[in-house]
Short mmCIF file of C-alpha atoms in Angstrom, two decimals:
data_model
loop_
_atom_site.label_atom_id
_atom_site.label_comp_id
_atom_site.label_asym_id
_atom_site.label_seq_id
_atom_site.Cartn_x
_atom_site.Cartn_y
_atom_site.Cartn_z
CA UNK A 329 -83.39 -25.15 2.07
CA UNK A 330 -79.57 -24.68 1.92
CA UNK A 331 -77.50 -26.10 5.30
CA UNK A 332 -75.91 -23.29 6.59
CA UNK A 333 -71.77 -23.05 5.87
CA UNK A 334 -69.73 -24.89 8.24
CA UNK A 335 -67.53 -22.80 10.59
CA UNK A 336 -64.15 -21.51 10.17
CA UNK A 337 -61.78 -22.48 13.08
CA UNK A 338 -58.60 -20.03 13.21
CA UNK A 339 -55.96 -20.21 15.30
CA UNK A 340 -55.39 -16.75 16.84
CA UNK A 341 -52.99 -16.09 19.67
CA UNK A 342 -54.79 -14.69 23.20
CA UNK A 343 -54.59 -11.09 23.57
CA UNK A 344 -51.77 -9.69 25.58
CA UNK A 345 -52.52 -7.05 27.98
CA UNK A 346 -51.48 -3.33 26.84
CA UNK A 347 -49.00 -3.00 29.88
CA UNK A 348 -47.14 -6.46 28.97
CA UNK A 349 -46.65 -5.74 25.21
CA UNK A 350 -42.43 -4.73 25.37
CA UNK A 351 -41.90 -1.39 24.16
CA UNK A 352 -38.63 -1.06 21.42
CA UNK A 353 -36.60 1.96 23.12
CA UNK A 354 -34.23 3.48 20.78
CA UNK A 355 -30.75 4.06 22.36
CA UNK A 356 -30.34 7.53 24.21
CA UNK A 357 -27.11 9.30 24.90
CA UNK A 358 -28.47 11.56 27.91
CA UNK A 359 -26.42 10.76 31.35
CA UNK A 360 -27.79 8.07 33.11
CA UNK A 361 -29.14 9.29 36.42
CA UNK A 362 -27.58 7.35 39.47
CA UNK A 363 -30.10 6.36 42.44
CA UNK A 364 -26.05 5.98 44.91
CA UNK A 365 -22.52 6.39 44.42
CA UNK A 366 -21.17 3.45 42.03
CA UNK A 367 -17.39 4.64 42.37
CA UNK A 368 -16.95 5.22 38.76
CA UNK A 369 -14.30 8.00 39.61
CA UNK A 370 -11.98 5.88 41.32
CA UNK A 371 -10.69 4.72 37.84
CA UNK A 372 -8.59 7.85 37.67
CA UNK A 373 -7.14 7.16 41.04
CA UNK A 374 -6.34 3.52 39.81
CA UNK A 375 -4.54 5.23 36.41
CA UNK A 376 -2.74 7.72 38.89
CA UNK A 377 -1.24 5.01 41.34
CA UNK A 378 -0.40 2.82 38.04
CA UNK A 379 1.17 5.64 36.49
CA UNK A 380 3.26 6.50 39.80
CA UNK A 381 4.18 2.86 40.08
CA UNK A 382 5.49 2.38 36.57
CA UNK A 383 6.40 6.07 35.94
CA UNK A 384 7.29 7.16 32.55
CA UNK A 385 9.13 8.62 29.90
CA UNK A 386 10.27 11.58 27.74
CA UNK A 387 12.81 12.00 25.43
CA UNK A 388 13.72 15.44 24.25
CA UNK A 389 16.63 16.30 21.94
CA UNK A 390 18.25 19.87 21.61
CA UNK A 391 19.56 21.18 18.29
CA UNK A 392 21.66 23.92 17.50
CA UNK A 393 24.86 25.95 17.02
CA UNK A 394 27.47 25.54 19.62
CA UNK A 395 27.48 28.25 22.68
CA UNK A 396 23.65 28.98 22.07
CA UNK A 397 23.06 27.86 26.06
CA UNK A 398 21.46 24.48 24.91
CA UNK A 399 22.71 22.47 28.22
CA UNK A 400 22.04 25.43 30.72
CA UNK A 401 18.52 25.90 29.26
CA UNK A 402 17.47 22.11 29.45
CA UNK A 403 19.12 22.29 33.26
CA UNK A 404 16.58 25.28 33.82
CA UNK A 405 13.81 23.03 32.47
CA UNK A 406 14.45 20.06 34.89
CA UNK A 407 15.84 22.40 37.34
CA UNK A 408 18.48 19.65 38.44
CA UNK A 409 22.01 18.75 36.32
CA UNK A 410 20.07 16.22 33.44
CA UNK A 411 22.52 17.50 30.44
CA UNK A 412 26.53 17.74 30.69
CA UNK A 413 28.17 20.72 29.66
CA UNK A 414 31.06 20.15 27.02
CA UNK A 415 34.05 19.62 28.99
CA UNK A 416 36.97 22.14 27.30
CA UNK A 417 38.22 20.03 24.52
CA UNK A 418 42.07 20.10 23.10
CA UNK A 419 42.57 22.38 20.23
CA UNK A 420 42.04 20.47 17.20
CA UNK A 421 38.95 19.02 18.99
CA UNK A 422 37.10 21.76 20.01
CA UNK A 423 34.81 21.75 16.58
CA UNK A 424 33.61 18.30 15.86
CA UNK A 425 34.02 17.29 12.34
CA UNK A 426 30.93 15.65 11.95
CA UNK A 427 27.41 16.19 13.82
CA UNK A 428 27.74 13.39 16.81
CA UNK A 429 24.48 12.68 19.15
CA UNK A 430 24.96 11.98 22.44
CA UNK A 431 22.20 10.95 25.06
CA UNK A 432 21.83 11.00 28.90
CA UNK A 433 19.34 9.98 30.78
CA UNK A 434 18.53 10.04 34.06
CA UNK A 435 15.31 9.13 36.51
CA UNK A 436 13.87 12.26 37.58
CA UNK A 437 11.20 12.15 40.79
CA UNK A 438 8.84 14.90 42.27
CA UNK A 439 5.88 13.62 44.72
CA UNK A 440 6.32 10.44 43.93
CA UNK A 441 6.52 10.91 40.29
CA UNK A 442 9.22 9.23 38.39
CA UNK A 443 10.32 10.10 35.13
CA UNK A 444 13.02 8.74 32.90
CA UNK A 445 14.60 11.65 30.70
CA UNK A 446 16.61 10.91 27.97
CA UNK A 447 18.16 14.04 26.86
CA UNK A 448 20.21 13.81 23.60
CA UNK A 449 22.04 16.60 22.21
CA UNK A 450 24.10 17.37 18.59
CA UNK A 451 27.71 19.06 19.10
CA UNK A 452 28.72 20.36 15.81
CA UNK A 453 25.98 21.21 14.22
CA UNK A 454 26.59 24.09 11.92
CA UNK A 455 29.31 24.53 13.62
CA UNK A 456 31.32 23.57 10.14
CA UNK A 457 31.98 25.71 6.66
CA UNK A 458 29.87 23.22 5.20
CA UNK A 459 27.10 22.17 6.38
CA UNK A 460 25.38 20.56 3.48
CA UNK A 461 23.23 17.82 4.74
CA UNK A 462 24.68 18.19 8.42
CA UNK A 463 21.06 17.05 9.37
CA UNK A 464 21.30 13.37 8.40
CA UNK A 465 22.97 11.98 11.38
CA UNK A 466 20.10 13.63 13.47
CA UNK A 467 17.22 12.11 10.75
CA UNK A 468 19.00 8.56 11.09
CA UNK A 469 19.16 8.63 15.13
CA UNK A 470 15.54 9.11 15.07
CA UNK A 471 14.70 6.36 12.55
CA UNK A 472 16.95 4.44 14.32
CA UNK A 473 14.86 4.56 17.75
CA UNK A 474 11.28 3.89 15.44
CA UNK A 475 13.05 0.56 13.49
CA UNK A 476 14.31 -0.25 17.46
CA UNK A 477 10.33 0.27 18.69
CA UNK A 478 9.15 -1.57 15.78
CA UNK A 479 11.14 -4.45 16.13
CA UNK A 480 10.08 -5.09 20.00
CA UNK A 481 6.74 -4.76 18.87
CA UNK A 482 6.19 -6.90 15.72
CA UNK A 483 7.72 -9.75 17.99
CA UNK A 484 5.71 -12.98 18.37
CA UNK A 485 6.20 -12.71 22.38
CA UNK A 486 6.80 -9.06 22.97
CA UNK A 487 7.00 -7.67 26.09
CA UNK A 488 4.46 -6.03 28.11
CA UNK A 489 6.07 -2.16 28.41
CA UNK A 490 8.38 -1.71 25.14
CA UNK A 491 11.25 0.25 26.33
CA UNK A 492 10.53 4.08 24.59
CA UNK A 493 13.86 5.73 23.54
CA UNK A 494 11.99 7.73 20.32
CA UNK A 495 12.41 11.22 20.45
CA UNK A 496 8.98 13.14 21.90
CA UNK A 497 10.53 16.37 21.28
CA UNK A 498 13.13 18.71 19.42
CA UNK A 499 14.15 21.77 20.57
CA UNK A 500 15.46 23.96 17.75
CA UNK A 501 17.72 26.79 18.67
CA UNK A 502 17.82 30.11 16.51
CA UNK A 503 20.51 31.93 17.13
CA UNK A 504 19.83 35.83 17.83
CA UNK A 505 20.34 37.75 15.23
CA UNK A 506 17.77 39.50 14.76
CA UNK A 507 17.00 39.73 11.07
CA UNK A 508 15.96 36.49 9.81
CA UNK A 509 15.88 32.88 9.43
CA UNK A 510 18.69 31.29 7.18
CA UNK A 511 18.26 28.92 5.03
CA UNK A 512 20.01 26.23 7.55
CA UNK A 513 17.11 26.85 9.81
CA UNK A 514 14.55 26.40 7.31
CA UNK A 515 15.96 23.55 5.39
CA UNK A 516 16.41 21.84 8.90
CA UNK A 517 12.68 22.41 10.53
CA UNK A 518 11.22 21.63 6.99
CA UNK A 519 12.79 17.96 7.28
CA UNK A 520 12.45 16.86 10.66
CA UNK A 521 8.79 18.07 11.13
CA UNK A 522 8.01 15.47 8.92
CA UNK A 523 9.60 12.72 11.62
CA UNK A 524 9.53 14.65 15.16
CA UNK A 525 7.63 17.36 17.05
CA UNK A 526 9.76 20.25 16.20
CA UNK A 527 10.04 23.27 18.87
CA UNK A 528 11.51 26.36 17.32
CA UNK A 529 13.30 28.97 20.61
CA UNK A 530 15.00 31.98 20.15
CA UNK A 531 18.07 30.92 21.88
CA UNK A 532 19.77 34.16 23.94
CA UNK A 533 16.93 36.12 24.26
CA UNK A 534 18.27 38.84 26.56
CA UNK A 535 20.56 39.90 23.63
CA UNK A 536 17.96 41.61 21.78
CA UNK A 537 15.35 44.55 22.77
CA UNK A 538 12.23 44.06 23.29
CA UNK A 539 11.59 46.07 19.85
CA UNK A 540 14.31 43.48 18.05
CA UNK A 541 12.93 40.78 19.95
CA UNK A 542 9.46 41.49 18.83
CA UNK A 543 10.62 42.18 14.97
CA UNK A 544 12.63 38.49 14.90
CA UNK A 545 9.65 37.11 15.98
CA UNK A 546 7.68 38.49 13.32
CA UNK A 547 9.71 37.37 10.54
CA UNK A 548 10.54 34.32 11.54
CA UNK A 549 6.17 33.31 11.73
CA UNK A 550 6.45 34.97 8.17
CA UNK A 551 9.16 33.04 6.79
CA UNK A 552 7.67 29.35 8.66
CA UNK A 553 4.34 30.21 7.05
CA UNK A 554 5.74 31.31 3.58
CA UNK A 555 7.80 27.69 3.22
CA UNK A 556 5.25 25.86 4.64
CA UNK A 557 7.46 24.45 7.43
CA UNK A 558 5.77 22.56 10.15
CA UNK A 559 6.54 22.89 13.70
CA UNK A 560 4.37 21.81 16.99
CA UNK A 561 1.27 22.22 17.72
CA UNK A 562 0.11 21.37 14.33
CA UNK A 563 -3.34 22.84 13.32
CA UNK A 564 -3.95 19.58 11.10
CA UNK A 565 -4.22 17.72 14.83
CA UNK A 566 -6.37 19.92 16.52
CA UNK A 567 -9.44 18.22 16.75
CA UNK A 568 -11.13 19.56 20.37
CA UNK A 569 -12.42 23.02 20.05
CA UNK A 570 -10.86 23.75 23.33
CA UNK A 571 -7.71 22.63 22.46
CA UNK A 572 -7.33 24.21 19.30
CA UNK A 573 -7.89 28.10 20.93
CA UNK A 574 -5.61 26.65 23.43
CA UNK A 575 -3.06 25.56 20.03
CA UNK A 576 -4.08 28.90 18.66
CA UNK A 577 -2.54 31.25 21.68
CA UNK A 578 0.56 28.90 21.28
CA UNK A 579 1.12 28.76 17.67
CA UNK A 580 0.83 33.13 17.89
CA UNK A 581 3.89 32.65 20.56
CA UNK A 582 6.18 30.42 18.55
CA UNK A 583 8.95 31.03 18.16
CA UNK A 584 9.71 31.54 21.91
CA UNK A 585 12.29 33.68 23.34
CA UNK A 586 14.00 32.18 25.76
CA UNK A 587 16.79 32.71 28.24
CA UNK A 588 18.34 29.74 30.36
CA UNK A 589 20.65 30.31 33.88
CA UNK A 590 21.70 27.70 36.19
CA UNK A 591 22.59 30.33 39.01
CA UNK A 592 19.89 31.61 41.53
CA UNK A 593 20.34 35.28 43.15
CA UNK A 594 19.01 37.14 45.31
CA UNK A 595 15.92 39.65 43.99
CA UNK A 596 13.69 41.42 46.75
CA UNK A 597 14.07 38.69 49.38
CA UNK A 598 13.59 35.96 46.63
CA UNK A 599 16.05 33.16 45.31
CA UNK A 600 15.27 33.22 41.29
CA UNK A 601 17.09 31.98 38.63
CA UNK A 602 18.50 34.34 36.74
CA UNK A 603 21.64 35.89 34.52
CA UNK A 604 22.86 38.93 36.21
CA UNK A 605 24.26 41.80 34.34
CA UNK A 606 25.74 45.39 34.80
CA UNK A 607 22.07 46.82 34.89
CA UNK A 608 20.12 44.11 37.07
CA UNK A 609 18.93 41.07 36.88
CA UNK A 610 17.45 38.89 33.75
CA UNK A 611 14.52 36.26 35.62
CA UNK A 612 14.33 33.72 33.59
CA UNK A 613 11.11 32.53 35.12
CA UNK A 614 9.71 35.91 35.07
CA UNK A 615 6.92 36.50 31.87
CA UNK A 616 7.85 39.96 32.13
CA UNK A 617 11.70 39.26 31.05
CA UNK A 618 11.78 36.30 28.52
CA UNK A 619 9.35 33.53 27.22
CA UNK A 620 10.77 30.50 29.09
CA UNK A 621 7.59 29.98 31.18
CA UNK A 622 6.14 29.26 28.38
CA UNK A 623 8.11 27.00 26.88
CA UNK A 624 8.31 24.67 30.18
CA UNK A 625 4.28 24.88 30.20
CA UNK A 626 4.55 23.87 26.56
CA UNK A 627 7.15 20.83 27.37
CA UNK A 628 5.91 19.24 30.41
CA UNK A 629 3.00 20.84 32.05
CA UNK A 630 0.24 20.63 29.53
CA UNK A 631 1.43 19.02 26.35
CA UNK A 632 4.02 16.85 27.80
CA UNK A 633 1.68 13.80 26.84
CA UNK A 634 -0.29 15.48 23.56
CA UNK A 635 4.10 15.23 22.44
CA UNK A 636 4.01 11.30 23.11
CA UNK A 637 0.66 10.86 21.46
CA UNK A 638 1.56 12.61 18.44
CA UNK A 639 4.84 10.89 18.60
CA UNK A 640 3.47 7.43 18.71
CA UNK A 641 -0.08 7.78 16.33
CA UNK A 642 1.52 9.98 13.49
CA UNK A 643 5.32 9.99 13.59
CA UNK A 644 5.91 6.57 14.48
CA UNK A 645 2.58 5.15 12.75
CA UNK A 646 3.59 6.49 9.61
CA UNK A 647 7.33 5.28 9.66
CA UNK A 648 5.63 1.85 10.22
CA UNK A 649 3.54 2.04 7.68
CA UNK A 650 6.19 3.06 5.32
CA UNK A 651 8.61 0.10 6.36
CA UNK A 652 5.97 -2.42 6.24
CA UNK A 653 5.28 -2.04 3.04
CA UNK A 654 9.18 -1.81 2.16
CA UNK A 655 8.36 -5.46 3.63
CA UNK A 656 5.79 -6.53 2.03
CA UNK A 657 6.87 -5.72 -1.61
CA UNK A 658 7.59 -8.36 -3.90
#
């Protein structure tokens, strides 16, 4: 007979119970449910008392003819005295020869809030017979405050808050005349909203009806659209749904008609700020009246920050791009 084969040993790991073997759980993105409160909330009360410690800043500049109420509306913004009124110059000064910039800035507080506000404005522009290229002081000022930014920051020890004096915001005043833009205005808002967050305002507002007033406005969307002229909110940045209806409402607004005062009177027991005339009362905080509500919900209410983001990711971020590169080339 044959002996029988001789038996195969293997080597086989025990068996693992079903309920030990680990399960691979792919990662989920529902809400966690909590079993107690964690205190994950309180992280917005930390950002709100660092905030209110260090406060912050906004710098707006104001463009436009002389005598278009550029001061008095930027007073009505702040409410308080942030930007000087011309003084009344000697004769042969009262028309600068070239555009000057000049800046003040004060600390501004409200419930603990402290903000610094640089407010620069441009006496004399288009104020001359010529104005060709009357907007290159204003384009240098504001690559002047990136290069300044840029500096502090490509330092090897830099400090830990670089001191902001870019411009956030420009306010571009149109003067009233009701027919349509000139080529000034265009040439100007098609330049700078390359650099800054341009505003376009009706300046005067009260001057027209509401039929002119409604006309000008119409035109002047025409006229932005046909050059292609880019002016804040930008669509190209919209990138939340809601924000973009919210952009959408604005952008239908723009220009805005605004009228500034600096004196309050007296209006069915009320104090409101106001320009009185022979035939009542112009409330400049009344929607009813003029636009200027919406311009100070534009400028500091809800898009005060979406101006310093824009600011520092796309105006300054592409000026730094461009200059590094100036750098870098052989």
């Amino acid at each position: 007979g044959s002996s029988p084969e001789p038996e195969q040993h293997r080597m086989e790991p025990p068996a693992v119970p079903e309920e030990e073997l680990p399960v691979a759980t792919a990662p989920s993105t529902a809400g966690c449910q909590l079993f107690g409160y964690v205190g994950i909330e309180a992280v917005l009360e930390q950002m709100k008392v660092k905030t209110m410690k260090t406060g912050f800043e906004f710098n707006i500049m104001v463009v436009g003819q002389s005598g278009l109420g550029k001061s008095t509306m930027v007073n009505t913004l702040f409410k308080s005295q942030v930007s000087r009124k011309a003084s009344q110059p000697g004769r042969d000064e009262r028309i600068p020869r070239t555009v000057r910039l000049q800046s003040v800035t004060h600390v501004i507080e409200e419930n603990g809030v402290k903000m610094k506000l640089t407010v620069t404005d441009t006496p004399g522009f288009g104020d001359q017979i010529n104005n060709e290229n009357c907007w290159d002081p204003i384009i240098k000022y504001i690559n002047e405050q990136y290069e300044r930014y840029l500096r502090e920051e490509i330092l090897i020890t830099r400090k830990r808050k670089i001191p902001d004096t870019r411009v956030h915001g420009c306010v571009y005043f149109i003067p009233p005349t009701g027919h349509w833009l000139r080529p000034l205005d265009l040439e100007f808002m098609r330049r700078l909203g390359e650099i800054v967050n341009v505003v376009p305002v009706i300046a005067k507002a009260d001057t027209l009806t509401l039929e002119e007033r409604a006309a000008f406005k119409q035109r002047i969307q025409e006229d932005l659209r046909s050059h292609a002229v880019r002016v804040y909110p930008q669509e190209d940045f919209d990138q939340d749904p809601d924000d973009r209806a919210l952009n959408d409402g604005i952008r239908e607004k723009i220009p805005f008609a605004v009228v500034g005062a600096d004196q309050e009177h007296q209006v069915n027991g009320k104090r409101v700020l106001g320009r009185k005339t022979k035939w009542g009362i112009v409330e400049v905080e009344n929607p009813a009246h003029c636009e200027f509500p919406l311009l100070q919900d534009l400028l500091i209410r809800s898009h005060l920050q979406d101006l310093k983001d824009i600011t520092h990711n796309v105006h300054y971020e592409s000026y730094r791009v461009r200059r590094l590169n100036e750098s870098n080339r052989p």
